[in-house]
Structures are given as C-alpha cells and as structure tokens.
Amino acid sequence: AMDYYNEGVRTLHDYYLERPRRSFAVVNKYVDEPPERVNKRRGQVETYLADERAAVAMSLELNGLYDAARNEYRLCLALDPDHQDAKAGFERMDRESEAATLLRDAHMQVLRGEFDNARELVAQGIEISDLQDEEFEGVLVDIDEARVEHVYQTALDLEKDYKYRRAIAMYQAL
C-alpha cells in the first residue's frame, strides 16, 4: 500500500493525473481503511482533473462547440461536484446546447421551405441563447432570402406556363 501511495505522490508531483488516481485507488485493496492523507491526495487529484476538464470545456465553448463543452462541464462536475466554474458553465452550455439544436432545426425548416416554423424556432432560440445571436440573425436573413427566391421561382414557373396575370401578381409581391 505504501509503495502505491508513494508512486501516486511521485506521479502527482509530475502532474500525470491518471496514474496517481489509479495508484491511490489501489491502496484501498491493501488496507481496510485508507489513511486520511491518501483520501486527501485522491481529492487533490480529482480537483486537478476537474480543473483540466473545466479548461477544456472553456476552450470548446469559445470555439462554439456547445454540446461538447456541456459534456466536459458535466464530466468536471462528476469529478468535483462543488466546482463553481463548472456549475455555471454547465448551466450556460445547457441553454446554449438547446439553442444550438433550435438553430439546426431552423436551418432544416428553411431548407424545407417552412419559413414560418423556422421563424418560430429562431424566436425561441434568441430567447434562450446569450452567445448565438449572430447565428440566429443569419438564419433570419436566410429565411428572407429563401422566401424571396421561392416567390421568384414561383413567378417564373407561372410565366413559363403562360399564366401571365398570376405571374405578374407574384412579381408584384416581390
């Protein structure tokens, strides 16, 4: 047990976090009640690992990978449930992840030509999100462009089908 403990301390000092985590866990096999210092070191390793996860999550968040950042914050909280940055980050990414889903759904609605549904999804997403306002504004622009394109193509189709009065009405709608 002491050998594993000492190996854990050495590798912790070198900041190889998974190795000391394993070493401190193995100490439990050899003693009925692990000494308080083993538990303290194990907690130290968990805190370091949680800090690493939080840093990775923050990087993912900055790159707009909200679902991945949410998962990293979740893993961070599994290691250290009291990690304040992870709690705030998880709540933030939970909202942004939901908003990102609405954004993807809005893009699909635009591609399907269901513009009113897309607008509703964008409105919901804008309410939820704090970080994706530009993306939602971009979808609104896409909706307007796609709607104009749809009306224009319909007018062209009517014109080519010799339905001039209806085609003129469609062109006027532009």
PDB file of C-alpha atoms in Angstrom:
ATOM      1  CA  ALA A   1       0.000   0.000   0.000  1.00  0.00           C
ATOM      2  CA  MET A   2       2.841   2.406   0.843  1.00  0.00           C
ATOM      3  CA  ASP A   3       4.557   1.684  -2.471  1.00  0.00           C
ATOM      4  CA  TYR A   4       1.400   2.520  -4.374  1.00  0.00           C
ATOM      5  CA  TYR A   5       0.883   5.628  -2.266  1.00  0.00           C
ATOM      6  CA  ASN A   6       4.450   6.801  -2.866  1.00  0.00           C
ATOM      7  CA  GLU A   7       4.167   6.093  -6.586  1.00  0.00           C
ATOM      8  CA  GLY A   8       0.964   8.134  -6.615  1.00  0.00           C
ATOM      9  CA  VAL A   9       2.682  11.047  -4.871  1.00  0.00           C
ATOM     10  CA  ARG A  10       5.602  10.936  -7.316  1.00  0.00           C
ATOM     11  CA  THR A  11       3.392  10.877 -10.390  1.00  0.00           C
ATOM     12  CA  LEU A  12       1.142  13.561  -8.920  1.00  0.00           C
ATOM     13  CA  HIS A  13       4.184  15.748  -8.450  1.00  0.00           C
ATOM     14  CA  ASP A  14       4.973  15.262 -12.165  1.00  0.00           C
ATOM     15  CA  TYR A  15       1.322  16.083 -12.919  1.00  0.00           C
ATOM     16  CA  TYR A  16       0.479  12.729 -14.515  1.00  0.00           C
ATOM     17  CA  LEU A  17      -3.026  12.745 -13.116  1.00  0.00           C
ATOM     18  CA  GLU A  18      -4.455   9.417 -14.241  1.00  0.00           C
ATOM     19  CA  ARG A  19      -1.543   7.426 -12.829  1.00  0.00           C
ATOM     20  CA  PRO A  20      -1.782   8.787  -9.262  1.00  0.00           C
ATOM     21  CA  ARG A  21      -5.551   8.379  -9.412  1.00  0.00           C
ATOM     22  CA  ARG A  22      -5.063   4.687 -10.148  1.00  0.00           C
ATOM     23  CA  SER A  23      -2.284   4.325  -7.552  1.00  0.00           C
ATOM     24  CA  PHE A  24      -4.371   5.878  -4.778  1.00  0.00           C
ATOM     25  CA  ALA A  25      -7.318   3.666  -5.730  1.00  0.00           C
ATOM     26  CA  VAL A  26      -5.121   0.544  -5.485  1.00  0.00           C
ATOM     27  CA  VAL A  27      -4.189   1.470  -1.909  1.00  0.00           C
ATOM     28  CA  ASN A  28      -7.786   0.553  -0.982  1.00  0.00           C
ATOM     29  CA  LYS A  29      -7.076  -3.076  -1.932  1.00  0.00           C
ATOM     30  CA  TYR A  30      -4.314  -3.401   0.635  1.00  0.00           C
ATOM     31  CA  VAL A  31      -5.764  -1.588   3.628  1.00  0.00           C
ATOM     32  CA  ASP A  32      -9.181  -1.779   5.213  1.00  0.00           C
ATOM     33  CA  GLU A  33      -9.417   1.942   5.909  1.00  0.00           C
ATOM     34  CA  PRO A  34      -7.221   4.182   3.714  1.00  0.00           C
ATOM     35  CA  PRO A  35      -5.286   6.781   5.698  1.00  0.00           C
ATOM     36  CA  GLU A  36      -6.581  10.333   5.655  1.00  0.00           C
ATOM     37  CA  ARG A  37      -3.604  11.525   3.621  1.00  0.00           C
ATOM     38  CA  VAL A  38      -4.487   9.033   0.847  1.00  0.00           C
ATOM     39  CA  ASN A  39      -8.013  10.422   0.753  1.00  0.00           C
ATOM     40  CA  LYS A  40      -6.606  13.941   0.759  1.00  0.00           C
ATOM     41  CA  ARG A  41      -4.283  13.152  -2.170  1.00  0.00           C
ATOM     42  CA  ARG A  42      -7.101  11.420  -4.029  1.00  0.00           C
ATOM     43  CA  GLY A  43      -9.229  14.545  -3.580  1.00  0.00           C
ATOM     44  CA  GLN A  44      -6.342  16.657  -4.814  1.00  0.00           C
ATOM     45  CA  VAL A  45      -6.080  14.547  -7.966  1.00  0.00           C
ATOM     46  CA  GLU A  46      -9.835  14.788  -8.545  1.00  0.00           C
ATOM     47  CA  THR A  47      -9.661  18.578  -8.191  1.00  0.00           C
ATOM     48  CA  TYR A  48      -6.798  18.802 -10.696  1.00  0.00           C
ATOM     49  CA  LEU A  49      -8.649  16.577 -13.152  1.00  0.00           C
ATOM     50  CA  ALA A  50     -11.782  18.683 -12.726  1.00  0.00           C
ATOM     51  CA  ASP A  51      -9.774  21.844 -13.398  1.00  0.00           C
ATOM     52  CA  GLU A  52      -8.399  20.269 -16.583  1.00  0.00           C
ATOM     53  CA  ARG A  53     -11.900  19.351 -17.733  1.00  0.00           C
ATOM     54  CA  ALA A  54     -13.112  22.882 -16.994  1.00  0.00           C
ATOM     55  CA  ALA A  55     -10.271  24.346 -19.067  1.00  0.00           C
ATOM     56  CA  VAL A  56     -11.094  22.042 -21.978  1.00  0.00           C
ATOM     57  CA  ALA A  57     -14.769  22.944 -21.670  1.00  0.00           C
ATOM     58  CA  MET A  58     -13.967  26.645 -21.713  1.00  0.00           C
ATOM     59  CA  SER A  59     -11.906  26.180 -24.872  1.00  0.00           C
ATOM     60  CA  LEU A  60     -14.724  24.261 -26.555  1.00  0.00           C
ATOM     61  CA  GLU A  61     -17.179  26.935 -25.502  1.00  0.00           C
ATOM     62  CA  LEU A  62     -15.035  29.665 -27.039  1.00  0.00           C
ATOM     63  CA  ASN A  63     -14.938  27.684 -30.295  1.00  0.00           C
ATOM     64  CA  GLY A  64     -18.736  27.420 -30.386  1.00  0.00           C
ATOM     65  CA  LEU A  65     -18.845  23.688 -29.670  1.00  0.00           C
ATOM     66  CA  TYR A  66     -21.592  23.995 -27.079  1.00  0.00           C
ATOM     67  CA  ASP A  67     -22.653  20.349 -26.896  1.00  0.00           C
ATOM     68  CA  ALA A  68     -19.066  19.194 -26.365  1.00  0.00           C
ATOM     69  CA  ALA A  69     -18.464  21.931 -23.787  1.00  0.00           C
ATOM     70  CA  ARG A  70     -21.610  20.893 -21.936  1.00  0.00           C
ATOM     71  CA  ASN A  71     -20.339  17.333 -21.751  1.00  0.00           C
ATOM     72  CA  GLU A  72     -16.921  18.438 -20.463  1.00  0.00           C
ATOM     73  CA  TYR A  73     -18.569  20.538 -17.758  1.00  0.00           C
ATOM     74  CA  ARG A  74     -20.708  17.520 -16.866  1.00  0.00           C
ATOM     75  CA  LEU A  75     -17.597  15.361 -16.513  1.00  0.00           C
ATOM     76  CA  CYS A  76     -15.940  18.085 -14.463  1.00  0.00           C
ATOM     77  CA  LEU A  77     -18.904  18.108 -12.075  1.00  0.00           C
ATOM     78  CA  ALA A  78     -18.719  14.319 -11.794  1.00  0.00           C
ATOM     79  CA  LEU A  79     -15.143  14.721 -10.543  1.00  0.00           C
ATOM     80  CA  ASP A  80     -15.781  17.749  -8.345  1.00  0.00           C
ATOM     81  CA  PRO A  81     -19.474  18.489  -7.640  1.00  0.00           C
ATOM     82  CA  ASP A  82     -18.568  21.776  -5.938  1.00  0.00           C
ATOM     83  CA  HIS A  83     -16.595  23.237  -8.858  1.00  0.00           C
ATOM     84  CA  GLN A  84     -18.200  26.686  -9.246  1.00  0.00           C
ATOM     85  CA  ASP A  85     -16.957  27.404 -12.769  1.00  0.00           C
ATOM     86  CA  ALA A  86     -18.251  24.039 -13.938  1.00  0.00           C
ATOM     87  CA  LYS A  87     -21.669  24.608 -12.368  1.00  0.00           C
ATOM     88  CA  ALA A  88     -22.060  27.967 -14.077  1.00  0.00           C
ATOM     89  CA  GLY A  89     -20.598  26.624 -17.323  1.00  0.00           C
ATOM     90  CA  PHE A  90     -22.876  23.596 -17.343  1.00  0.00           C
ATOM     91  CA  GLU A  91     -25.979  25.739 -16.874  1.00  0.00           C
ATOM     92  CA  ARG A  92     -24.789  28.144 -19.579  1.00  0.00           C
ATOM     93  CA  MET A  93     -23.953  25.331 -22.012  1.00  0.00           C
ATOM     94  CA  ASP A  94     -27.216  23.570 -21.260  1.00  0.00           C
ATOM     95  CA  ARG A  95     -29.046  26.650 -22.579  1.00  0.00           C
ATOM     96  CA  GLU A  96     -26.633  27.126 -25.490  1.00  0.00           C
ATOM     97  CA  SER A  97     -26.858  23.472 -26.439  1.00  0.00           C
ATOM     98  CA  GLU A  98     -30.643  23.689 -26.549  1.00  0.00           C
ATOM     99  CA  ALA A  99     -30.366  26.882 -28.594  1.00  0.00           C
ATOM    100  CA  ALA A 100     -27.910  25.186 -30.977  1.00  0.00           C
ATOM    101  CA  THR A 101     -30.459  22.413 -31.519  1.00  0.00           C
ATOM    102  CA  LEU A 102     -33.114  25.017 -32.310  1.00  0.00           C
ATOM    103  CA  LEU A 103     -30.662  26.677 -34.711  1.00  0.00           C
ATOM    104  CA  ARG A 104     -30.050  23.403 -36.559  1.00  0.00           C
ATOM    105  CA  ASP A 105     -33.794  22.744 -36.708  1.00  0.00           C
ATOM    106  CA  ALA A 106     -34.407  26.264 -38.040  1.00  0.00           C
ATOM    107  CA  HIS A 107     -31.849  25.668 -40.813  1.00  0.00           C
ATOM    108  CA  MET A 108     -33.690  22.479 -41.750  1.00  0.00           C
ATOM    109  CA  GLN A 109     -37.027  24.294 -41.815  1.00  0.00           C
ATOM    110  CA  VAL A 110     -35.558  26.898 -44.182  1.00  0.00           C
ATOM    111  CA  LEU A 111     -34.305  24.155 -46.482  1.00  0.00           C
ATOM    112  CA  ARG A 112     -37.769  22.580 -46.470  1.00  0.00           C
ATOM    113  CA  GLY A 113     -39.391  25.917 -47.269  1.00  0.00           C
ATOM    114  CA  GLU A 114     -41.266  26.057 -43.971  1.00  0.00           C
ATOM    115  CA  PHE A 115     -40.403  29.667 -43.240  1.00  0.00           C
ATOM    116  CA  ASP A 116     -42.953  30.373 -40.503  1.00  0.00           C
ATOM    117  CA  ASN A 117     -41.773  27.350 -38.492  1.00  0.00           C
ATOM    118  CA  ALA A 118     -38.189  28.496 -38.964  1.00  0.00           C
ATOM    119  CA  ARG A 119     -39.056  31.970 -37.632  1.00  0.00           C
ATOM    120  CA  GLU A 120     -40.709  30.436 -34.563  1.00  0.00           C
ATOM    121  CA  LEU A 121     -37.620  28.335 -33.858  1.00  0.00           C
ATOM    122  CA  VAL A 122     -35.382  31.375 -34.255  1.00  0.00           C
ATOM    123  CA  ALA A 123     -37.543  33.357 -31.827  1.00  0.00           C
ATOM    124  CA  GLN A 124     -37.308  30.555 -29.258  1.00  0.00           C
ATOM    125  CA  GLY A 125     -33.560  30.283 -29.745  1.00  0.00           C
ATOM    126  CA  ILE A 126     -32.964  34.009 -29.336  1.00  0.00           C
ATOM    127  CA  GLU A 127     -34.806  33.906 -26.010  1.00  0.00           C
ATOM    128  CA  ILE A 128     -32.658  31.037 -24.724  1.00  0.00           C
ATOM    129  CA  SER A 129     -29.229  31.920 -26.097  1.00  0.00           C
ATOM    130  CA  ASP A 130     -26.758  34.501 -24.894  1.00  0.00           C
ATOM    131  CA  LEU A 131     -23.920  33.570 -27.247  1.00  0.00           C
ATOM    132  CA  GLN A 132     -25.520  32.731 -30.598  1.00  0.00           C
ATOM    133  CA  ASP A 133     -27.413  35.882 -31.519  1.00  0.00           C
ATOM    134  CA  GLU A 134     -25.391  36.384 -34.717  1.00  0.00           C
ATOM    135  CA  GLU A 135     -26.144  32.862 -35.889  1.00  0.00           C
ATOM    136  CA  PHE A 136     -29.856  33.349 -35.297  1.00  0.00           C
ATOM    137  CA  GLU A 137     -29.788  36.686 -37.120  1.00  0.00           C
ATOM    138  CA  GLY A 138     -28.104  34.880 -40.003  1.00  0.00           C
ATOM    139  CA  VAL A 139     -30.965  32.389 -40.140  1.00  0.00           C
ATOM    140  CA  LEU A 140     -33.454  35.268 -40.291  1.00  0.00           C
ATOM    141  CA  VAL A 141     -31.554  36.630 -43.302  1.00  0.00           C
ATOM    142  CA  ASP A 142     -31.568  33.137 -44.848  1.00  0.00           C
ATOM    143  CA  ILE A 143     -35.330  32.922 -44.308  1.00  0.00           C
ATOM    144  CA  ASP A 144     -35.908  36.226 -46.085  1.00  0.00           C
ATOM    145  CA  GLU A 145     -33.622  35.274 -48.981  1.00  0.00           C
ATOM    146  CA  ALA A 146     -35.179  31.827 -49.341  1.00  0.00           C
ATOM    147  CA  ARG A 147     -38.699  33.292 -49.247  1.00  0.00           C
ATOM    148  CA  VAL A 148     -37.852  35.813 -51.993  1.00  0.00           C
ATOM    149  CA  GLU A 149     -36.218  33.078 -54.048  1.00  0.00           C
ATOM    150  CA  HIS A 150     -39.292  30.870 -53.619  1.00  0.00           C
ATOM    151  CA  VAL A 151     -41.680  33.651 -54.736  1.00  0.00           C
ATOM    152  CA  TYR A 152     -39.431  34.489 -57.679  1.00  0.00           C
ATOM    153  CA  GLN A 153     -39.203  30.871 -58.809  1.00  0.00           C
ATOM    154  CA  THR A 154     -42.973  30.512 -58.486  1.00  0.00           C
ATOM    155  CA  ALA A 155     -43.467  33.644 -60.611  1.00  0.00           C
ATOM    156  CA  LEU A 156     -41.059  32.301 -63.244  1.00  0.00           C
ATOM    157  CA  ASP A 157     -42.889  28.985 -63.303  1.00  0.00           C
ATOM    158  CA  LEU A 158     -46.222  30.773 -63.785  1.00  0.00           C
ATOM    159  CA  GLU A 159     -44.757  32.900 -66.559  1.00  0.00           C
ATOM    160  CA  LYS A 160     -43.368  29.870 -68.379  1.00  0.00           C
ATOM    161  CA  ASP A 161     -46.766  28.196 -68.049  1.00  0.00           C
ATOM    162  CA  TYR A 162     -48.368  31.232 -69.784  1.00  0.00           C
ATOM    163  CA  LYS A 163     -50.252  32.273 -66.647  1.00  0.00           C
ATOM    164  CA  TYR A 164     -49.265  35.885 -67.012  1.00  0.00           C
ATOM    165  CA  ARG A 165     -51.774  37.541 -64.697  1.00  0.00           C
ATOM    166  CA  ARG A 166     -50.815  35.301 -61.770  1.00  0.00           C
ATOM    167  CA  ALA A 167     -47.134  35.695 -62.646  1.00  0.00           C
ATOM    168  CA  ILE A 168     -47.500  39.475 -62.599  1.00  0.00           C
ATOM    169  CA  ALA A 169     -49.155  39.258 -59.187  1.00  0.00           C
ATOM    170  CA  MET A 170     -46.256  37.138 -57.886  1.00  0.00           C
ATOM    171  CA  TYR A 171     -43.698  39.566 -59.306  1.00  0.00           C
ATOM    172  CA  GLN A 172     -45.522  42.427 -57.628  1.00  0.00           C
ATOM    173  CA  ALA A 173     -45.339  40.527 -54.331  1.00  0.00           C
ATOM    174  CA  LEU A 174     -41.567  40.733 -54.611  1.00  0.00           C
TER     175      LEU A 174
END
